[in-house]
């Protein structure tokens, strides 16, 4: 069994100089581990997988094969950003898989939250497996495992343990971040030249917008979630809340309410806003968003997002509400 304990002598990486030193050491270690062989990585665009990708591109260039699966449940602009940053700017060997229809077809009519998670996780493995089989000569699998995942104190990743690749695809693992804490991963990501929106982004669940489009997912309500989330993020960024609030997003339930627009009755979906602060995601408090900003966001969402006629702000701390609604 490999050593999975962070060496006591390892300094906390909290500045650019220490980040550069870590990067140089890991580049050498990865080169020594994989030589001229190919490495496969599932690149979601989240902080951890993005930092692994940037590090491995530095070490082995095109011998890193990044697979980005667009499952249709990503935030607005995310798949495009992955392609822009990694393929266009970093010249990565990136396979982009448009699996939107595949995921949404599998999820059609499924309302139970854990069932939705299972379908998303299992389908993800299946798509990734298919891509892995198309690649020749892969011997290694890179993963964005970080130290809290090893300590199993990370509630975020513990959620989506859906099993792994089949036995004949059990590659040797490359896990250059496995002794790092999240703040250190960000310092390293910054030193590797990743954009701030990627390095400092808020946590985003594996099943993505799928657990924010409540009940059985429809394309119409999924767009309501995606568009309202984009407006919330834009307004939080403009008003200095983006780096301050731990997690903020929108939720769309599967019922409609009556409203009125230009003298006519409407029957449309509500959007729920959620903005919380926490240290470890086990408990959370609600951000005190200025009322005028909530009103402005409400105004924008009801005007700009088709199919929405009402906006609510969730005032529930954790406990007794969880952070997500499903
Ligand atoms: P809850 O809703 O349990 O969320 O208070 C705590 C943190 O975990 C995230 N979360 C998930 N992350 N897969 C993930 O990768 C999931 O299925 C999942 N469910 C919740 C949530 O966004 C919050 O940061």
GROMACS .gro file of C-alpha atoms and ligand atoms in nm:
model
  350
    1UNK     CA    1   0.000   0.000   0.000
    2UNK     CA    2   0.132   0.341  -0.094
    3UNK     CA    3   0.205   0.594   0.175
    4UNK     CA    4  -0.099   0.816   0.211
    5UNK     CA    5   0.017   1.035   0.496
    6UNK     CA    6   0.130   1.388   0.431
    7UNK     CA    7   0.501   1.410   0.521
    8UNK     CA    8   0.543   1.605   0.845
    9UNK     CA    9   0.829   1.803   0.693
   10UNK     CA   10   0.611   1.935   0.409
   11UNK     CA   11   0.571   2.313   0.437
   12UNK     CA   12   0.227   2.467   0.393
   13UNK     CA   13   0.219   2.605   0.036
   14UNK     CA   14   0.101   2.960   0.086
   15UNK     CA   15   0.304   3.169  -0.156
   16UNK     CA   16   0.421   3.170  -0.517
   17UNK     CA   17   0.776   3.064  -0.431
   18UNK     CA   18   0.664   2.751  -0.246
   19UNK     CA   19   0.415   2.681  -0.526
   20UNK     CA   20   0.694   2.697  -0.786
   21UNK     CA   21   0.906   2.461  -0.578
   22UNK     CA   22   0.614   2.216  -0.547
   23UNK     CA   23   0.548   2.237  -0.921
   24UNK     CA   24   0.914   2.167  -1.008
   25UNK     CA   25   0.922   1.866  -0.773
   26UNK     CA   26   0.596   1.724  -0.905
   27UNK     CA   27   0.692   1.777  -1.270
   28UNK     CA   28   1.009   1.574  -1.203
   29UNK     CA   29   0.814   1.308  -1.010
   30UNK     CA   30   0.550   1.271  -1.282
   31UNK     CA   31   0.818   1.246  -1.553
   32UNK     CA   32   0.996   0.979  -1.350
   33UNK     CA   33   0.670   0.788  -1.293
   34UNK     CA   34   0.528   0.790  -1.646
   35UNK     CA   35   0.827   0.842  -1.876
   36UNK     CA   36   0.708   0.856  -2.238
   37UNK     CA   37   0.377   0.681  -2.163
   38UNK     CA   38   0.028   0.831  -2.196
   39UNK     CA   39  -0.189   0.949  -1.906
   40UNK     CA   40  -0.568   0.987  -1.908
   41UNK     CA   41  -0.755   1.250  -1.703
   42UNK     CA   42  -1.124   1.328  -1.658
   43UNK     CA   43  -1.118   1.707  -1.673
   44UNK     CA   44  -1.437   1.856  -1.532
   45UNK     CA   45  -1.308   2.212  -1.515
   46UNK     CA   46  -1.330   2.211  -1.133
   47UNK     CA   47  -1.032   2.340  -0.934
   48UNK     CA   48  -0.868   2.003  -0.860
   49UNK     CA   49  -0.887   1.844  -1.205
   50UNK     CA   50  -0.787   2.173  -1.370
   51UNK     CA   51  -0.476   2.206  -1.153
   52UNK     CA   52  -0.380   1.842  -1.221
   53UNK     CA   53  -0.425   1.907  -1.594
   54UNK     CA   54  -0.209   2.221  -1.593
   55UNK     CA   55   0.063   2.045  -1.391
   56UNK     CA   56   0.068   1.740  -1.616
   57UNK     CA   57   0.067   1.949  -1.935
   58UNK     CA   58   0.381   2.111  -1.797
   59UNK     CA   59   0.535   1.773  -1.725
   60UNK     CA   60   0.436   1.560  -2.025
   61UNK     CA   61   0.256   1.787  -2.273
   62UNK     CA   62   0.046   1.600  -2.529
   63UNK     CA   63   0.102   1.267  -2.356
   64UNK     CA   64  -0.170   1.381  -2.119
   65UNK     CA   65  -0.509   1.303  -2.272
   66UNK     CA   66  -0.780   1.515  -2.107
   67UNK     CA   67  -1.141   1.406  -2.146
   68UNK     CA   68  -1.407   1.668  -2.077
   69UNK     CA   69  -1.755   1.519  -2.056
   70UNK     CA   70  -2.032   1.774  -2.104
   71UNK     CA   71  -2.327   1.606  -1.931
   72UNK     CA   72  -2.557   1.902  -1.982
   73UNK     CA   73  -2.561   1.983  -1.610
   74UNK     CA   74  -2.272   2.228  -1.607
   75UNK     CA   75  -2.307   2.601  -1.542
   76UNK     CA   76  -2.342   2.848  -1.823
   77UNK     CA   77  -2.012   2.896  -2.009
   78UNK     CA   78  -1.823   2.615  -1.832
   79UNK     CA   79  -1.768   2.369  -2.118
   80UNK     CA   80  -1.661   2.659  -2.341
   81UNK     CA   81  -1.416   2.778  -2.075
   82UNK     CA   82  -1.255   2.433  -2.047
   83UNK     CA   83  -1.201   2.424  -2.423
   84UNK     CA   84  -1.073   2.783  -2.432
   85UNK     CA   85  -0.828   2.747  -2.142
   86UNK     CA   86  -0.695   2.399  -2.206
   87UNK     CA   87  -0.716   2.345  -2.581
   88UNK     CA   88  -0.665   2.700  -2.705
   89UNK     CA   89  -0.440   2.856  -2.441
   90UNK     CA   90  -0.251   2.557  -2.300
   91UNK     CA   91  -0.242   2.354  -2.620
   92UNK     CA   92  -0.368   2.045  -2.437
   93UNK     CA   93  -0.461   1.716  -2.594
   94UNK     CA   94  -0.831   1.755  -2.508
   95UNK     CA   95  -1.117   1.528  -2.605
   96UNK     CA   96  -1.450   1.710  -2.571
   97UNK     CA   97  -1.748   1.477  -2.541
   98UNK     CA   98  -2.095   1.618  -2.596
   99UNK     CA   99  -2.302   1.373  -2.392
  100UNK     CA  100  -2.590   1.611  -2.316
  101UNK     CA  101  -2.867   1.414  -2.488
  102UNK     CA  102  -2.741   1.088  -2.345
  103UNK     CA  103  -2.757   1.212  -1.984
  104UNK     CA  104  -3.088   1.395  -2.020
  105UNK     CA  105  -3.251   1.094  -2.188
  106UNK     CA  106  -3.136   0.866  -1.905
  107UNK     CA  107  -3.264   1.114  -1.645
  108UNK     CA  108  -3.602   1.175  -1.807
  109UNK     CA  109  -3.886   1.107  -1.563
  110UNK     CA  110  -3.652   1.025  -1.268
  111UNK     CA  111  -3.751   1.234  -0.966
  112UNK     CA  112  -3.581   1.068  -0.668
  113UNK     CA  113  -3.264   1.263  -0.575
  114UNK     CA  114  -3.033   0.969  -0.494
  115UNK     CA  115  -3.152   0.786  -0.805
  116UNK     CA  116  -3.066   1.094  -1.012
  117UNK     CA  117  -2.718   1.103  -0.854
  118UNK     CA  118  -2.664   0.733  -0.926
  119UNK     CA  119  -2.765   0.773  -1.290
  120UNK     CA  120  -2.539   1.075  -1.340
  121UNK     CA  121  -2.242   0.904  -1.169
  122UNK     CA  122  -2.286   0.573  -1.351
  123UNK     CA  123  -2.338   0.737  -1.690
  124UNK     CA  124  -2.028   0.948  -1.634
  125UNK     CA  125  -1.818   0.637  -1.573
  126UNK     CA  126  -1.968   0.475  -1.884
  127UNK     CA  127  -1.890   0.772  -2.111
  128UNK     CA  128  -1.539   0.802  -1.969
  129UNK     CA  129  -1.483   0.429  -2.011
  130UNK     CA  130  -1.587   0.449  -2.378
  131UNK     CA  131  -1.342   0.733  -2.437
  132UNK     CA  132  -1.066   0.545  -2.252
  133UNK     CA  133  -1.117   0.243  -2.480
  134UNK     CA  134  -1.079   0.463  -2.789
  135UNK     CA  135  -0.732   0.573  -2.677
  136UNK     CA  136  -0.430   0.359  -2.754
  137UNK     CA  137  -0.144   0.300  -2.518
  138UNK     CA  138  -0.282   0.457  -2.200
  139UNK     CA  139  -0.113   0.316  -1.890
  140UNK     CA  140  -0.187   0.580  -1.629
  141UNK     CA  141  -0.492   0.757  -1.489
  142UNK     CA  142  -0.447   1.100  -1.333
  143UNK     CA  143  -0.684   1.209  -1.058
  144UNK     CA  144  -0.741   1.532  -0.870
  145UNK     CA  145  -0.742   1.358  -0.532
  146UNK     CA  146  -0.657   1.606  -0.256
  147UNK     CA  147  -0.566   1.543   0.108
  148UNK     CA  148  -0.916   1.592   0.255
  149UNK     CA  149  -1.038   1.317   0.016
  150UNK     CA  150  -0.778   1.081   0.164
  151UNK     CA  151  -0.867   1.184   0.519
  152UNK     CA  152  -1.231   1.124   0.424
  153UNK     CA  153  -1.331   1.439   0.598
  154UNK     CA  154  -1.433   1.603   0.270
  155UNK     CA  155  -1.813   1.592   0.263
  156UNK     CA  156  -1.807   1.728  -0.089
  157UNK     CA  157  -1.646   1.438  -0.274
  158UNK     CA  158  -1.766   1.170  -0.030
  159UNK     CA  159  -2.109   1.216  -0.188
  160UNK     CA  160  -2.039   1.081  -0.529
  161UNK     CA  161  -1.880   0.749  -0.470
  162UNK     CA  162  -2.038   0.561  -0.757
  163UNK     CA  163  -1.771   0.300  -0.817
  164UNK     CA  164  -1.498   0.315  -1.076
  165UNK     CA  165  -1.373   0.188  -1.406
  166UNK     CA  166  -1.390  -0.184  -1.491
  167UNK     CA  167  -1.095  -0.406  -1.391
  168UNK     CA  168  -0.934  -0.417  -1.736
  169UNK     CA  169  -0.911  -0.037  -1.727
  170UNK     CA  170  -0.750  -0.015  -1.385
  171UNK     CA  171  -0.457   0.207  -1.477
  172UNK     CA  172  -0.176   0.306  -1.243
  173UNK     CA  173  -0.275   0.627  -1.064
  174UNK     CA  174  -0.102   0.964  -1.092
  175UNK     CA  175  -0.217   1.186  -0.803
  176UNK     CA  176   0.016   1.484  -0.773
  177UNK     CA  177  -0.214   1.682  -0.538
  178UNK     CA  178  -0.286   1.407  -0.291
  179UNK     CA  179  -0.109   1.576   0.001
  180UNK     CA  180  -0.247   1.924  -0.062
  181UNK     CA  181  -0.527   2.108   0.113
  182UNK     CA  182  -0.770   2.309  -0.098
  183UNK     CA  183  -0.608   2.648  -0.032
  184UNK     CA  184  -0.272   2.505  -0.142
  185UNK     CA  185  -0.425   2.365  -0.461
  186UNK     CA  186  -0.546   2.718  -0.541
  187UNK     CA  187  -0.199   2.870  -0.482
  188UNK     CA  188  -0.048   2.607  -0.712
  189UNK     CA  189  -0.320   2.664  -0.975
  190UNK     CA  190  -0.250   3.036  -0.972
  191UNK     CA  191   0.124   2.974  -1.015
  192UNK     CA  192   0.047   2.747  -1.311
  193UNK     CA  193  -0.129   3.038  -1.482
  194UNK     CA  194  -0.490   2.918  -1.456
  195UNK     CA  195  -0.750   3.198  -1.470
  196UNK     CA  196  -0.891   3.328  -1.141
  197UNK     CA  197  -1.246   3.217  -1.229
  198UNK     CA  198  -1.115   2.861  -1.232
  199UNK     CA  199  -0.882   2.879  -0.934
  200UNK     CA  200  -1.111   3.064  -0.694
  201UNK     CA  201  -1.442   2.918  -0.798
  202UNK     CA  202  -1.700   2.805  -0.545
  203UNK     CA  203  -1.760   2.435  -0.481
  204UNK     CA  204  -1.984   2.271  -0.739
  205UNK     CA  205  -2.140   1.928  -0.685
  206UNK     CA  206  -2.052   1.639  -0.920
  207UNK     CA  207  -2.416   1.599  -1.033
  208UNK     CA  208  -2.411   1.971  -1.108
  209UNK     CA  209  -2.730   2.152  -1.191
  210UNK     CA  210  -2.905   1.814  -1.190
  211UNK     CA  211  -2.969   1.842  -0.815
  212UNK     CA  212  -3.083   2.204  -0.850
  213UNK     CA  213  -3.346   2.125  -1.111
  214UNK     CA  214  -3.571   1.959  -0.855
  215UNK     CA  215  -3.759   1.637  -0.925
  216UNK     CA  216  -3.760   1.498  -1.278
  217UNK     CA  217  -3.529   1.715  -1.491
  218UNK     CA  218  -3.676   1.882  -1.796
  219UNK     CA  219  -3.477   2.081  -2.051
  220UNK     CA  220  -3.702   2.382  -1.994
  221UNK     CA  221  -3.645   2.397  -1.617
  222UNK     CA  222  -3.277   2.312  -1.657
  223UNK     CA  223  -3.240   2.627  -1.868
  224UNK     CA  224  -3.422   2.825  -1.595
  225UNK     CA  225  -3.161   2.699  -1.344
  226UNK     CA  226  -2.866   2.769  -1.576
  227UNK     CA  227  -2.977   3.117  -1.679
  228UNK     CA  228  -3.079   3.229  -1.328
  229UNK     CA  229  -2.752   3.092  -1.186
  230UNK     CA  230  -2.557   3.293  -1.445
  231UNK     CA  231  -2.740   3.611  -1.340
  232UNK     CA  232  -2.682   3.543  -0.970
  233UNK     CA  233  -2.311   3.481  -1.030
  234UNK     CA  234  -2.278   3.792  -1.245
  235UNK     CA  235  -2.444   4.010  -0.980
  236UNK     CA  236  -2.241   3.859  -0.695
  237UNK     CA  237  -1.921   3.922  -0.892
  238UNK     CA  238  -2.022   4.282  -0.970
  239UNK     CA  239  -2.108   4.351  -0.608
  240UNK     CA  240  -1.798   4.207  -0.443
  241UNK     CA  241  -1.970   3.897  -0.304
  242UNK     CA  242  -1.817   3.636  -0.537
  243UNK     CA  243  -1.496   3.585  -0.340
  244UNK     CA  244  -1.666   3.638  -0.006
  245UNK     CA  245  -1.964   3.401  -0.003
  246UNK     CA  246  -1.874   3.030   0.018
  247UNK     CA  247  -2.146   2.893  -0.210
  248UNK     CA  248  -2.433   3.058  -0.397
  249UNK     CA  249  -2.667   2.921  -0.659
  250UNK     CA  250  -3.026   2.897  -0.776
  251UNK     CA  251  -3.279   2.615  -0.755
  252UNK     CA  252  -3.591   2.559  -0.964
  253UNK     CA  253  -3.871   2.345  -0.816
  254UNK     CA  254  -4.108   2.134  -1.023
  255UNK     CA  255  -4.424   2.335  -0.965
  256UNK     CA  256  -4.563   2.658  -1.106
  257UNK     CA  257  -4.736   2.954  -0.948
  258UNK     CA  258  -4.966   3.223  -1.081
  259UNK     CA  259  -4.829   3.563  -1.170
  260UNK     CA  260  -4.912   3.861  -1.387
  261UNK     CA  261  -4.715   4.025  -1.669
  262UNK     CA  262  -4.826   4.315  -1.888
  263UNK     CA  263  -5.182   4.275  -1.764
  264UNK     CA  264  -5.193   3.904  -1.846
  265UNK     CA  265  -5.202   3.607  -1.611
  266UNK     CA  266  -4.888   3.390  -1.613
  267UNK     CA  267  -4.835   3.040  -1.480
  268UNK     CA  268  -4.462   2.984  -1.446
  269UNK     CA  269  -4.177   2.850  -1.229
  270UNK     CA  270  -4.027   3.014  -0.922
  271UNK     CA  271  -3.649   3.047  -0.876
  272UNK     CA  272  -3.501   3.002  -0.529
  273UNK     CA  273  -3.177   3.185  -0.444
  274UNK     CA  274  -2.935   3.029  -0.194
  275UNK     CA  275  -2.617   3.187  -0.057
  276UNK     CA  276  -2.435   3.029   0.237
  277UNK     CA  277  -2.113   3.043   0.434
  278UNK     CA  278  -1.943   2.751   0.601
  279UNK     CA  279  -1.604   2.617   0.701
  280UNK     CA  280  -1.650   2.247   0.632
  281UNK     CA  281  -1.998   2.220   0.469
  282UNK     CA  282  -2.125   2.028   0.775
  283UNK     CA  283  -2.302   2.337   0.906
  284UNK     CA  284  -2.375   2.662   0.722
  285UNK     CA  285  -2.517   3.008   0.781
  286UNK     CA  286  -2.710   3.221   0.536
  287UNK     CA  287  -2.537   3.523   0.380
  288UNK     CA  288  -2.696   3.856   0.467
  289UNK     CA  289  -2.732   3.976   0.107
  290UNK     CA  290  -2.834   4.344   0.087
  291UNK     CA  291  -3.209   4.368   0.025
  292UNK     CA  292  -3.164   4.608  -0.267
  293UNK     CA  293  -2.938   4.356  -0.440
  294UNK     CA  294  -3.192   4.077  -0.385
  295UNK     CA  295  -3.455   4.302  -0.542
  296UNK     CA  296  -3.228   4.379  -0.838
  297UNK     CA  297  -3.152   4.008  -0.893
  298UNK     CA  298  -3.525   3.931  -0.871
  299UNK     CA  299  -3.598   4.198  -1.128
  300UNK     CA  300  -3.335   4.065  -1.368
  301UNK     CA  301  -3.432   3.698  -1.333
  302UNK     CA  302  -3.805   3.760  -1.380
  303UNK     CA  303  -3.737   3.981  -1.683
  304UNK     CA  304  -3.456   3.783  -1.846
  305UNK     CA  305  -3.530   3.417  -1.778
  306UNK     CA  306  -3.817   3.277  -1.983
  307UNK     CA  307  -4.064   3.067  -1.786
  308UNK     CA  308  -3.996   3.229  -1.447
  309UNK     CA  309  -4.238   3.463  -1.266
  310UNK     CA  310  -4.125   3.462  -0.902
  311UNK     CA  311  -3.800   3.468  -0.699
  312UNK     CA  312  -3.750   3.357  -0.337
  313UNK     CA  313  -3.452   3.380  -0.100
  314UNK     CA  314  -3.382   3.074   0.115
  315UNK     CA  315  -3.323   3.184   0.477
  316UNK     CA  316  -3.258   2.836   0.617
  317UNK     CA  317  -2.925   2.756   0.786
  318UNK     CA  318  -2.774   2.406   0.794
  319UNK     CA  319  -2.908   2.246   1.005
  320UNK     CA  320  -3.197   2.220   0.954
  321UNK     CA  321  -3.175   2.263   0.576
  322UNK     CA  322  -2.892   2.107   0.377
  323UNK     CA  323  -2.699   2.340   0.147
  324UNK     CA  324  -2.841   2.180  -0.169
  325UNK     CA  325  -3.214   2.118  -0.201
  326UNK     CA  326  -3.175   1.756  -0.310
  327LIG     P1  327  -2.533   1.947   0.151
  327LIG     O1  328  -2.643   1.974   0.055
  327LIG     O2  329  -2.521   1.802   0.187
  327LIG     O3  330  -2.400   1.985   0.076
  327LIG     O4  331  -2.542   2.035   0.273
  327LIG     C1  332  -2.271   1.996   0.135
  327LIG     C2  333  -2.173   2.025   0.024
  327LIG     O5  334  -2.162   1.911  -0.062
  327LIG     C3  335  -2.198   1.948  -0.195
  327LIG     N1  336  -2.273   1.835  -0.251
  327LIG     C4  337  -2.222   1.747  -0.340
  327LIG     N2  338  -2.101   1.739  -0.399
  327LIG     N3  339  -2.173   1.550  -0.517
  327LIG     C5  340  -2.076   1.640  -0.488
  327LIG     O6  341  -1.968   1.633  -0.544
  327LIG     C6  342  -2.296   1.551  -0.463
  327LIG     O7  343  -2.380   1.465  -0.493
  327LIG     C7  344  -2.322   1.656  -0.370
  327LIG     N4  345  -2.431   1.689  -0.297
  327LIG     C8  346  -2.399   1.800  -0.225
  327LIG     C9  347  -2.281   2.073  -0.184
  327LIG     O8  348  -2.277   2.151  -0.303
  327LIG    C10  349  -2.215   2.141  -0.066
  327LIG     O9  350  -2.099   2.210  -0.107
   0.00000   0.00000   0.00000
